CSV table of N, CA and C and ligand atoms in Angstrom, one decimal:
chain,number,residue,atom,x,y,z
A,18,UNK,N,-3.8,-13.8,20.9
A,18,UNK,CA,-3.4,-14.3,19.6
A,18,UNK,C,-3.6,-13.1,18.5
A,19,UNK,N,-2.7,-12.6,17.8
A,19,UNK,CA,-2.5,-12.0,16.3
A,19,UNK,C,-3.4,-12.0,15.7
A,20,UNK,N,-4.4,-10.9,15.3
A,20,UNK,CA,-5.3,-11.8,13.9
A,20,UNK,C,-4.9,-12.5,13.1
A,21,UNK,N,-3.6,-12.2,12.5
A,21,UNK,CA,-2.8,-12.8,11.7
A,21,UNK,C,-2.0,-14.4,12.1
A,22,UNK,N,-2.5,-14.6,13.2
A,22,UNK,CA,-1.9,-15.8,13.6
A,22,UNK,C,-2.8,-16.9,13.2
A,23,UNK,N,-2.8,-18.1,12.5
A,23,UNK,CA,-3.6,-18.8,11.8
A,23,UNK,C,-2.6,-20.3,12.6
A,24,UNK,N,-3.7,-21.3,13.0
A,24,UNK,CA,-3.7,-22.5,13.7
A,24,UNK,C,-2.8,-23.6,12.4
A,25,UNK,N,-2.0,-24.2,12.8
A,25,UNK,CA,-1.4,-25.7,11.4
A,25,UNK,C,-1.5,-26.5,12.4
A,26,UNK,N,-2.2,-27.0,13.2
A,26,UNK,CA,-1.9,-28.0,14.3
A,26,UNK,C,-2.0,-29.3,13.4
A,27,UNK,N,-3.0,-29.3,12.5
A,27,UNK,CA,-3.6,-30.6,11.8
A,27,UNK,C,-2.8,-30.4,10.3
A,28,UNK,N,-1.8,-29.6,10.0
A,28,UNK,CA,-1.1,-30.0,8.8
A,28,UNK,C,1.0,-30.1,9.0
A,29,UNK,N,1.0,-29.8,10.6
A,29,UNK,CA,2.2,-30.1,10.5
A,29,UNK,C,2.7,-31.3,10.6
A,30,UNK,N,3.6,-31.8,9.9
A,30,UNK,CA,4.5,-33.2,10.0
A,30,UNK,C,3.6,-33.9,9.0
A,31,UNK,N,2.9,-33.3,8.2
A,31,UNK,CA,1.8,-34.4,7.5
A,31,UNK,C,2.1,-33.6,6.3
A,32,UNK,N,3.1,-34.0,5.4
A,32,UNK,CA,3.4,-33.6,4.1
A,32,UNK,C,2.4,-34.4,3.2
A,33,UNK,N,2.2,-33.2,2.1
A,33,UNK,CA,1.0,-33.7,1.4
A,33,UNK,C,0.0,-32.9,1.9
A,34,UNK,N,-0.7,-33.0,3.4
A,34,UNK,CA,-1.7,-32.3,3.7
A,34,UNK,C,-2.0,-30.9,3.2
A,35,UNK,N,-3.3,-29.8,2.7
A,35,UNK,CA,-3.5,-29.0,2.7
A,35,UNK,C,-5.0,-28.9,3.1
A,36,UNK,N,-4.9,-27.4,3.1
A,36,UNK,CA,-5.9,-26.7,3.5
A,36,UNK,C,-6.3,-25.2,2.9
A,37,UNK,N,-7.4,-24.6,2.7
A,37,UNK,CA,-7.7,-23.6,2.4
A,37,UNK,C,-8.9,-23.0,3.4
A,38,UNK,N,-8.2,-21.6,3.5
A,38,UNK,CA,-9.3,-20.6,4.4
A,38,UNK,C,-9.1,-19.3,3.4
A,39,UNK,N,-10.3,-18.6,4.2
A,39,UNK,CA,-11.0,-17.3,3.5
A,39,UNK,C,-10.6,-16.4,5.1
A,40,UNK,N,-9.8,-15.4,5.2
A,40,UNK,CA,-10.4,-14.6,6.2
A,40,UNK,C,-10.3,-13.3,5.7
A,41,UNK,N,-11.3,-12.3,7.0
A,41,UNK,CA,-11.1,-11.1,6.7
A,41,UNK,C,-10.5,-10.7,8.1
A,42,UNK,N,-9.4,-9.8,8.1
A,42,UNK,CA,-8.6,-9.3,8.7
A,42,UNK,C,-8.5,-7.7,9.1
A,43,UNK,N,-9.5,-7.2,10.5
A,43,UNK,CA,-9.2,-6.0,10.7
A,43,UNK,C,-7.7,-5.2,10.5
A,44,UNK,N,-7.4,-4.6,10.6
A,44,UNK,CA,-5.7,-4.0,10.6
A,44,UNK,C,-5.6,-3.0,12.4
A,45,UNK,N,-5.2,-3.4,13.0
A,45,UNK,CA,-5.0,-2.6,14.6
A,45,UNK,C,-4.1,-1.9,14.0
A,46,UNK,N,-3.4,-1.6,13.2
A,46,UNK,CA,-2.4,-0.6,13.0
A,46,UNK,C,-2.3,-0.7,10.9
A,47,UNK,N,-1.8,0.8,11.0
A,47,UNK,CA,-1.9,1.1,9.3
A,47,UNK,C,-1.2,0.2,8.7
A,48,UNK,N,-0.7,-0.1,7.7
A,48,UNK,CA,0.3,-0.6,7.0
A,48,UNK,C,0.8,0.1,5.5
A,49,UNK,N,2.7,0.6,5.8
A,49,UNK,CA,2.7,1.2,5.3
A,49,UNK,C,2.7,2.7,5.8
A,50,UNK,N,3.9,3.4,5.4
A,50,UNK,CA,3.9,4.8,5.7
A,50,UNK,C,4.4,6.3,4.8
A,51,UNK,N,4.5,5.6,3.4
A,51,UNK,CA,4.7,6.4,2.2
A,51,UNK,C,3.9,7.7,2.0
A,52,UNK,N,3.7,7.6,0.4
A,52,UNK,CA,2.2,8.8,0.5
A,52,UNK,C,1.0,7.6,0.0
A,53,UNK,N,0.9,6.3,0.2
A,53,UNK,CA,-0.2,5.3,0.0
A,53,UNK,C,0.2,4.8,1.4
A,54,UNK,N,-1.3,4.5,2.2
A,54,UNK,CA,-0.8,3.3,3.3
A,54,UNK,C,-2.5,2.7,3.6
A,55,UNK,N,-2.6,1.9,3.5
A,55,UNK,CA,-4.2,0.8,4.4
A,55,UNK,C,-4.0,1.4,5.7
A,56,UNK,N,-5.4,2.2,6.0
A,56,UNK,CA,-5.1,2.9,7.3
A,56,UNK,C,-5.6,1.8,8.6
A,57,UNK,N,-5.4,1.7,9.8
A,57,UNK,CA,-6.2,0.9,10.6
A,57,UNK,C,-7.4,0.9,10.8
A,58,UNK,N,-8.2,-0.4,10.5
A,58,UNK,CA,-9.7,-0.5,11.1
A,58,UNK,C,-10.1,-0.6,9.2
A,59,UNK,N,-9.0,-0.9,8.7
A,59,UNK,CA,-9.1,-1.1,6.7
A,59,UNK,C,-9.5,-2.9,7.2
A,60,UNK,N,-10.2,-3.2,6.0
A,60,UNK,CA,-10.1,-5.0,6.5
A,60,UNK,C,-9.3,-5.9,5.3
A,61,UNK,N,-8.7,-6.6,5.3
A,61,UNK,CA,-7.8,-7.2,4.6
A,61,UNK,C,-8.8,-8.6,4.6
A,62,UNK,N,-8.5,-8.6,3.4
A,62,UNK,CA,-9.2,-10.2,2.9
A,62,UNK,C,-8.0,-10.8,2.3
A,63,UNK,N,-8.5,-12.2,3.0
A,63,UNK,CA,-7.2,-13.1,2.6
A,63,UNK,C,-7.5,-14.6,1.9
A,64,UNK,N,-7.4,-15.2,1.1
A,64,UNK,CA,-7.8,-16.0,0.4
A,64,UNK,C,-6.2,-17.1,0.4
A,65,UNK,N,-5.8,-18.0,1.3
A,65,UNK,CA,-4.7,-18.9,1.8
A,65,UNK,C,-5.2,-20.2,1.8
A,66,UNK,N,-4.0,-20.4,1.2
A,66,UNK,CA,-3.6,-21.7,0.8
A,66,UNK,C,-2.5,-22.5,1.4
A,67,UNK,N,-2.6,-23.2,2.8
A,67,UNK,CA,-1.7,-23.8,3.5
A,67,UNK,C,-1.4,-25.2,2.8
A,68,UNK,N,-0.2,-25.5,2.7
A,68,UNK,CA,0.3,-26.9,2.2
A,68,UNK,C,1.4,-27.3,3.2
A,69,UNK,N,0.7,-28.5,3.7
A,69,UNK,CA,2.5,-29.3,4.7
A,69,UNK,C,3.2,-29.5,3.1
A,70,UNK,N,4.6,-29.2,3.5
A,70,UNK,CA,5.8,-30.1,2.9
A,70,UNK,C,6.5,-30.5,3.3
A,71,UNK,N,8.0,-30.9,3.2
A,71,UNK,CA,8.9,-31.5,4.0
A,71,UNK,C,9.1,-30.9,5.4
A,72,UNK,N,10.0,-29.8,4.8
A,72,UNK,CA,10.4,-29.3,6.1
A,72,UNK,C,9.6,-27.7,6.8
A,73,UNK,N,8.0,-27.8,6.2
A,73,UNK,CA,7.7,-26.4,7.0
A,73,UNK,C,6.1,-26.7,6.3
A,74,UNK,N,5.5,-25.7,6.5
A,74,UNK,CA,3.9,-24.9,6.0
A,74,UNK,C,4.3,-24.1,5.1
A,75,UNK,N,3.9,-24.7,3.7
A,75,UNK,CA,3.9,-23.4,2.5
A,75,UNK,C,2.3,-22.6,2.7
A,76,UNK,N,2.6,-21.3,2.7
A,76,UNK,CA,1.4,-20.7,2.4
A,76,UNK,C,1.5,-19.9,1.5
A,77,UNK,N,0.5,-19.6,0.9
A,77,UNK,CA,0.2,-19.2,-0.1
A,77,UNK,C,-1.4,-17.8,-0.3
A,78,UNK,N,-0.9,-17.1,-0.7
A,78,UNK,CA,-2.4,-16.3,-0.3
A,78,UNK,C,-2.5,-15.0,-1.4
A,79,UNK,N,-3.9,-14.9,-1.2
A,79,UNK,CA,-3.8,-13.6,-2.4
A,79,UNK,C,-4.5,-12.4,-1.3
A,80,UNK,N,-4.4,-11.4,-1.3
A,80,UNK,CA,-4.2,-10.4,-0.6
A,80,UNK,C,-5.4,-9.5,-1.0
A,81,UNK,N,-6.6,-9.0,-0.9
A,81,UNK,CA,-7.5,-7.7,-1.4
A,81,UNK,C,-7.6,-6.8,-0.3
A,82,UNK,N,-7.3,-5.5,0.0
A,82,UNK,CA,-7.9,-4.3,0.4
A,82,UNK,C,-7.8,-3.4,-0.3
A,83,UNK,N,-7.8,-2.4,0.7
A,83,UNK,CA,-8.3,-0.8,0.0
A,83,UNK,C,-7.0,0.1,0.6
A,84,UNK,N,-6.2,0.8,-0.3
A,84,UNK,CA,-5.4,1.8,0.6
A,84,UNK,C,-5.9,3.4,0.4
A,85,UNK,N,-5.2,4.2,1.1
A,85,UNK,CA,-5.6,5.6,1.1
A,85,UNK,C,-4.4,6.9,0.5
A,86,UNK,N,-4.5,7.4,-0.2
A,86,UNK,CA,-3.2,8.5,-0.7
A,86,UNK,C,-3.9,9.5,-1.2
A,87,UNK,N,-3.0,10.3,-1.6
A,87,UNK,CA,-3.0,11.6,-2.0
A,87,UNK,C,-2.6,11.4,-3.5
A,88,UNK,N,-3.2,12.3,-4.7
A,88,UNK,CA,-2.6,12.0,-5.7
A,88,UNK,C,-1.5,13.2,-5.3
A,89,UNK,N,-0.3,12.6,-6.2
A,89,UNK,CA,1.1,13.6,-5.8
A,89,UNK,C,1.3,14.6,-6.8
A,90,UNK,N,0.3,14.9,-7.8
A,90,UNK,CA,0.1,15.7,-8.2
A,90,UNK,C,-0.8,16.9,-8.2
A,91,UNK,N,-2.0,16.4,-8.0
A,91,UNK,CA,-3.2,17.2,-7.8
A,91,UNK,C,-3.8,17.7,-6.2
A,92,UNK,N,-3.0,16.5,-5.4
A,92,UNK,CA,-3.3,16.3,-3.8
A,92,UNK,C,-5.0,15.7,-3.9
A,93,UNK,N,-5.9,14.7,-4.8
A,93,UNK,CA,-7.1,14.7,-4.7
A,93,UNK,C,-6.8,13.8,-3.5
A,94,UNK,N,-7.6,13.3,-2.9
A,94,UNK,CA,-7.5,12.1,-1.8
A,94,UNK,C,-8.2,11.1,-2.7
A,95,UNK,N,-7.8,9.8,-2.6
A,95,UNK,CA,-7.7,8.8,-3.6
A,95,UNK,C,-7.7,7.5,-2.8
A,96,UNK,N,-8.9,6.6,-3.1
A,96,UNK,CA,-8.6,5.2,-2.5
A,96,UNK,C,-8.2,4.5,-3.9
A,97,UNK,N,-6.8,3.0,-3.3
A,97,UNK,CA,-6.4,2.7,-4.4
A,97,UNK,C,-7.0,0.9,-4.1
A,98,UNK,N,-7.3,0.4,-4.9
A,98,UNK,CA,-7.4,-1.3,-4.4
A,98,UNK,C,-6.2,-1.9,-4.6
A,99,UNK,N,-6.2,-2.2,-3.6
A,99,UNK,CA,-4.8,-3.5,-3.0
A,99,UNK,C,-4.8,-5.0,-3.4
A,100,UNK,N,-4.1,-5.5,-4.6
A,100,UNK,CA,-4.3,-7.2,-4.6
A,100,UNK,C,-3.1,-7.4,-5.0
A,101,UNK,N,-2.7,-8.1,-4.1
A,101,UNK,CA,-1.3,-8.7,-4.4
A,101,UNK,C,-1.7,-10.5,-3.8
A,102,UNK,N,-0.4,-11.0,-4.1
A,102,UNK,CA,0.1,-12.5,-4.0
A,102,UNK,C,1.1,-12.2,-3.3
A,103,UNK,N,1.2,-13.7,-2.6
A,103,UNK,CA,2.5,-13.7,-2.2
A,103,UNK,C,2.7,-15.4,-1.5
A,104,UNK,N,3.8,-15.9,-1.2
A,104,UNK,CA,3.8,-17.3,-1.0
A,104,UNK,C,5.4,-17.3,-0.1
A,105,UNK,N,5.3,-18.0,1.3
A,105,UNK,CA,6.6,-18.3,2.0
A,105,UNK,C,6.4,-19.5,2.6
A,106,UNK,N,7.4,-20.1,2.8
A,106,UNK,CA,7.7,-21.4,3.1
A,106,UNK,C,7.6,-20.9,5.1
A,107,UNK,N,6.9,-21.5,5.9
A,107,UNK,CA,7.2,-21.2,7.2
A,107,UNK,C,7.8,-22.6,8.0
A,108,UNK,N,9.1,-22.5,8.1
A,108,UNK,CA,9.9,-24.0,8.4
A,108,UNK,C,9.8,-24.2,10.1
A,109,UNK,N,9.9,-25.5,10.0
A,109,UNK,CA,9.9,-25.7,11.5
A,109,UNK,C,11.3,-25.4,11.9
A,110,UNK,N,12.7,-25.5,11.5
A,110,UNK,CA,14.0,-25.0,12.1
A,110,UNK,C,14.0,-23.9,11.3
A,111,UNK,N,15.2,-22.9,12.0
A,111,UNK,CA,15.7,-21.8,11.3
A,111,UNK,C,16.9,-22.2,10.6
A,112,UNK,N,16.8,-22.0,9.4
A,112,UNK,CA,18.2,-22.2,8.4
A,112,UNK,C,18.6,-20.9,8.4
A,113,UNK,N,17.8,-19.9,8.0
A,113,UNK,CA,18.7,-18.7,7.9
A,113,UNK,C,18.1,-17.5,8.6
A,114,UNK,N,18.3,-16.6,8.9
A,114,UNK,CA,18.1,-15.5,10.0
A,114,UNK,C,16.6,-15.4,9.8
A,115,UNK,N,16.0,-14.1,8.0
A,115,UNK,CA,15.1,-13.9,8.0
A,115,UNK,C,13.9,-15.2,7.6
A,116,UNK,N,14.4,-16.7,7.8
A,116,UNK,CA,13.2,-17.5,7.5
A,116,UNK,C,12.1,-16.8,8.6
A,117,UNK,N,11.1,-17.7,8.0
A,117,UNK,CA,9.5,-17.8,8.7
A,117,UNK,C,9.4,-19.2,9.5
A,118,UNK,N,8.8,-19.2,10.6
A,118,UNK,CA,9.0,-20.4,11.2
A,118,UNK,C,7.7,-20.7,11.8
A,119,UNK,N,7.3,-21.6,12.1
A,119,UNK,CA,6.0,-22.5,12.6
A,119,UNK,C,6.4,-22.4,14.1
A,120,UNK,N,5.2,-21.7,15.1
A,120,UNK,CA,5.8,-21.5,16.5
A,120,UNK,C,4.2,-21.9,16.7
A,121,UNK,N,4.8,-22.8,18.0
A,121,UNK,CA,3.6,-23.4,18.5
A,121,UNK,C,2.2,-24.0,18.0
A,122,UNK,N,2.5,-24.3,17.1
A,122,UNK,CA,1.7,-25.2,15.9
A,122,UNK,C,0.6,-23.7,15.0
A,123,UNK,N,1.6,-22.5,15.3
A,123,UNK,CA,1.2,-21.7,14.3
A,123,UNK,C,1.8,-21.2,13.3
A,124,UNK,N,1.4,-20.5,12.5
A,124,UNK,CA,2.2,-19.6,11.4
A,124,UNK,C,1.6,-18.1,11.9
A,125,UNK,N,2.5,-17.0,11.6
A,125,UNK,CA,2.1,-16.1,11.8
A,125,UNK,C,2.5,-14.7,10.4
A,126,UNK,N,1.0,-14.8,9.7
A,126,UNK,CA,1.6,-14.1,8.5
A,126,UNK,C,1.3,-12.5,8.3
A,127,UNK,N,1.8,-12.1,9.6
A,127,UNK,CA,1.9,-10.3,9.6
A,127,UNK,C,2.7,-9.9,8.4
A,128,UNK,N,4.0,-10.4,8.6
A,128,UNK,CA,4.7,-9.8,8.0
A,128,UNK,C,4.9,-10.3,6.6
A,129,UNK,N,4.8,-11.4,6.5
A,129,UNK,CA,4.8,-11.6,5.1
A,129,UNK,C,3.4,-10.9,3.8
A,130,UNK,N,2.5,-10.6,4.6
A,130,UNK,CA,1.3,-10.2,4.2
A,130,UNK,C,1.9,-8.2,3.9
A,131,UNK,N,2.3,-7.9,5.5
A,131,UNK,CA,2.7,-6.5,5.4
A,131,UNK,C,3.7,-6.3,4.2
A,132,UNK,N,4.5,-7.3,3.8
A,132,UNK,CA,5.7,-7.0,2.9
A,132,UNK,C,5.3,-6.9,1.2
A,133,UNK,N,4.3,-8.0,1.3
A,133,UNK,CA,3.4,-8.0,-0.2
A,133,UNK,C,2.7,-6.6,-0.1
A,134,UNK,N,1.9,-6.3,1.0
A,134,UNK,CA,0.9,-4.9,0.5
A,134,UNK,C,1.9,-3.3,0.4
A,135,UNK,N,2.6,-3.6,1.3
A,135,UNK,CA,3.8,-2.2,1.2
A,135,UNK,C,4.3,-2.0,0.1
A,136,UNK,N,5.2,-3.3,-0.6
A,136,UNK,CA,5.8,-3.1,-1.8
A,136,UNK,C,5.1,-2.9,-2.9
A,137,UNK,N,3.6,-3.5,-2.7
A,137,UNK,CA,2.4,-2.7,-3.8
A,137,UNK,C,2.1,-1.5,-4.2
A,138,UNK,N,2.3,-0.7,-2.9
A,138,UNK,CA,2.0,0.9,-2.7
A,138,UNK,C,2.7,1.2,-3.6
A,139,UNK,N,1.9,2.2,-4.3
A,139,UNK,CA,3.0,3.4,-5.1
A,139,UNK,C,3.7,4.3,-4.1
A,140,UNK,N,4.6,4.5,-5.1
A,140,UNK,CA,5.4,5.8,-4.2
A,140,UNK,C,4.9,7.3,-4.3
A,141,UNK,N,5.1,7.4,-5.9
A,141,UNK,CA,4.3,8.5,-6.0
A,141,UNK,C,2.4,8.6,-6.8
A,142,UNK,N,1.7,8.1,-5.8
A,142,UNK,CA,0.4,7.8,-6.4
A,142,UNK,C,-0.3,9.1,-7.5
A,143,UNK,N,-0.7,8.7,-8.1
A,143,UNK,CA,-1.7,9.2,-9.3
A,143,UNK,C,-3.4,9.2,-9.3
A,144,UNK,N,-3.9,10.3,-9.2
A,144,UNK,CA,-5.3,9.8,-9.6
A,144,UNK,C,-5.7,9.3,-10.4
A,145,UNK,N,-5.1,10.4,-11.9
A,145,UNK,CA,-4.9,9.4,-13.3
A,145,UNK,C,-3.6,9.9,-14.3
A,146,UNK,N,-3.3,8.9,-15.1
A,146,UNK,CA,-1.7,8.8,-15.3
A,146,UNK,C,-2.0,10.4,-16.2
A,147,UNK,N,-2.9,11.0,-16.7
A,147,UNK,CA,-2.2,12.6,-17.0
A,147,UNK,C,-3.1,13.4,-16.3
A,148,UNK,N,-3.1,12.7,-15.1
A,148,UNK,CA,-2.9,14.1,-14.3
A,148,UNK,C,-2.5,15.5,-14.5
A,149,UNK,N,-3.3,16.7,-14.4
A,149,UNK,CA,-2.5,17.7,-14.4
A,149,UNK,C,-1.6,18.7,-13.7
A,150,UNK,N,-2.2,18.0,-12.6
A,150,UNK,CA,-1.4,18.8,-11.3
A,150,UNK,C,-2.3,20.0,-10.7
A,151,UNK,N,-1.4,20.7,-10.5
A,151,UNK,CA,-1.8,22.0,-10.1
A,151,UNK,C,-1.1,23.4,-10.1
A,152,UNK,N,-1.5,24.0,-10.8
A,152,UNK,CA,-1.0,25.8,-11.2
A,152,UNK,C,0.1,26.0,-9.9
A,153,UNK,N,1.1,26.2,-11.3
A,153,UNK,CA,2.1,26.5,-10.2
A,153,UNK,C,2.3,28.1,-9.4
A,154,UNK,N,1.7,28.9,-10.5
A,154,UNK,CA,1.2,30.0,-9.6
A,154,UNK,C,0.3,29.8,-8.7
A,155,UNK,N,-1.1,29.4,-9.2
A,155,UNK,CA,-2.4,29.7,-8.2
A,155,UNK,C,-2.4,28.9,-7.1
A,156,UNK,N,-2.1,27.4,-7.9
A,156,UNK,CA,-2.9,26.2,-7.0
A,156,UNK,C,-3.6,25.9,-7.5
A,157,UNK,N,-4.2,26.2,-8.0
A,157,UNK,CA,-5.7,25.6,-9.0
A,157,UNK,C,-5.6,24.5,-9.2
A,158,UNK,N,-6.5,23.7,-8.9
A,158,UNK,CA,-6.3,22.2,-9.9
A,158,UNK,C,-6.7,22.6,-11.5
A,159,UNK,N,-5.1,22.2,-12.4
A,159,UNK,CA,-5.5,22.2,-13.8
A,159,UNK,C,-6.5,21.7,-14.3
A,160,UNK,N,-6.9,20.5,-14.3
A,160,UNK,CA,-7.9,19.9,-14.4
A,160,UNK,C,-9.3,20.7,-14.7
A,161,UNK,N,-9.8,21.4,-13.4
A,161,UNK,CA,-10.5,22.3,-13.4
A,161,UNK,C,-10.7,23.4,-14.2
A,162,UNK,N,-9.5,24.2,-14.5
A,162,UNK,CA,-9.5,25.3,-15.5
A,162,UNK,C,-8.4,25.1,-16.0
A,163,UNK,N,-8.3,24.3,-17.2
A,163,UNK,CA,-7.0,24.2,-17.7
A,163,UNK,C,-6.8,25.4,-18.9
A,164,UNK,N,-7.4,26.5,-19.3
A,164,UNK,CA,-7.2,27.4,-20.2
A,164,UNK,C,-6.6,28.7,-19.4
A,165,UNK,N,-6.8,28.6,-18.2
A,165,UNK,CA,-6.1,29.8,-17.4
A,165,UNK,C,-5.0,30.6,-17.2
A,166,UNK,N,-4.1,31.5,-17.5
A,166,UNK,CA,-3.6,31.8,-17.7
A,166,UNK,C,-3.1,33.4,-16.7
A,167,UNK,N,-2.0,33.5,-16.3
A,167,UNK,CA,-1.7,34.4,-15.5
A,167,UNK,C,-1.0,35.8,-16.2
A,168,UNK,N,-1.8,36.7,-15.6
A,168,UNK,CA,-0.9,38.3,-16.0
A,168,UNK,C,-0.2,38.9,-14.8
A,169,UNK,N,-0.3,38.2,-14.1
A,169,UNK,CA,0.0,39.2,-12.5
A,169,UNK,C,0.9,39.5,-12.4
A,170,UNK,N,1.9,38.3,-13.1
A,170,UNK,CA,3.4,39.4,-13.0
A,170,UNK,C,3.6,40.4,-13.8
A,171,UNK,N,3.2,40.4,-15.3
A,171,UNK,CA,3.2,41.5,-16.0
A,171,UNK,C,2.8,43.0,-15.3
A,172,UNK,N,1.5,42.4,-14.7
A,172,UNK,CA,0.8,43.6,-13.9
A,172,UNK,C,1.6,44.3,-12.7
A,173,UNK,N,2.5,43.3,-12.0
A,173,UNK,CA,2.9,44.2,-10.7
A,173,UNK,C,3.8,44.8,-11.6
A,174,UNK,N,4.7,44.6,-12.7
A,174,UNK,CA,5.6,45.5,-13.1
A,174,UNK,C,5.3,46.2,-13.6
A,175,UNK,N,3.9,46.5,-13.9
A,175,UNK,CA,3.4,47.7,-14.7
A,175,UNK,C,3.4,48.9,-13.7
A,176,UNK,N,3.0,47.8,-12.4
A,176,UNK,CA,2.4,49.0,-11.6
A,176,UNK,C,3.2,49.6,-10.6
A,177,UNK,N,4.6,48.9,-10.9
A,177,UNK,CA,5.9,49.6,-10.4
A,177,UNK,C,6.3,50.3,-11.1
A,178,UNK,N,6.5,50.4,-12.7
A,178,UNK,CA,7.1,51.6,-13.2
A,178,UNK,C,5.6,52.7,-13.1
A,179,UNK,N,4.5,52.0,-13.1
A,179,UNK,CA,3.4,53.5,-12.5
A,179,UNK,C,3.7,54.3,-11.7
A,180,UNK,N,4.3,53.4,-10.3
A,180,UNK,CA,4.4,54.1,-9.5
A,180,UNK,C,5.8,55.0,-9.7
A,181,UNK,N,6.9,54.7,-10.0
A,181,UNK,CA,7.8,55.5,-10.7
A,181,UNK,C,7.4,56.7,-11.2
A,182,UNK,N,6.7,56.6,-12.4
A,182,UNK,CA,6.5,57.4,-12.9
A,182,UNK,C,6.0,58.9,-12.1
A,183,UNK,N,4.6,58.4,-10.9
A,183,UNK,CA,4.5,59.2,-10.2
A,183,UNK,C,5.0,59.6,-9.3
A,184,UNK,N,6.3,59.3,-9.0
A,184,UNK,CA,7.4,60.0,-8.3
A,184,UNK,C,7.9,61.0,-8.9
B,222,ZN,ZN1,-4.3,14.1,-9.6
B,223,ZN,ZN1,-3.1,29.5,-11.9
């Protein structure tokens, strides 16, 4: 069984019923493959809210980890906190291709979970929103020395017409 596979034996066909659980959820694999991803062995806490309804298990859940990136400016390495929501209906038939469905008196919320924390990720993450980056000459993190200033190219051309000269 899934970590992600959570038991409804006692709320299916019983509309009205609900339930709430707390888990925490190792990750066997990253989630996520941008420049932000929750790497594996991250733990996902999950805070769900199961409700029978008519025709399926509403769940409902709020989502906390930790992901891992690069700022895309500076390249610092940066953990970001992960909290998202998210809520799907898991029906006992299939109406339409991508529904969620109740198998074997389970629900299984990999993907709905994986779909809420991905689309959280930034694309291009930030350490902080003015970031300076980094010298496009040196590399330097601006940050670090942001009064810095470069002569080198002035200087190799000096030291080419030098060398001219002493021809
Ligand atoms: Zn940065
Ligand atoms: Zn520089």
């Amino acid at each position: 069984m899934s970590a992600f596979e959570v038991p409804v034996n006692d709320l299916t066909r019983r509309p009205g019923q609900m339930k709430e659980l707390e888990l925490d959820i190792e990750l066997a694999d990253p989630m996520g493959q941008g420049a932000a991803t929750v790497p594996a062995g991250e733990i996902i806490e999950l805070n769900l809210r199961l409700e029978s309804v008519h025709d399926g298990i509403l769940a409902t859940g709020e989502v906390d980890s930790t992901a891992m990136a690069d700022c895309s400016r500076c390249l610092e390495h940066l953990k970001l906190a992960v909290e998202v929501d998210f809520q799907e209906l898991f029906a006992y038939s299939l109406e339409q291709e991508d529904d969620f469905l109740v198998q074997d008196e389970k629900i299984d919320l990999e993907q709905a979970i994986t779909d809420a924390v991905v689309l959280s990720l930034p694309f291009k993450p930030v350490c902080s929103e003015d970031c300076l980056g980094l010298c496009s000459e040196c590399g330097v993190k601006m940050a670090e020395d942001p009064e810095h200033v470069h002569q080198a190219q002035n200087d190799s051309r000096w030291s080419e017409l030098e060398s001219f000269r002493k021809e």
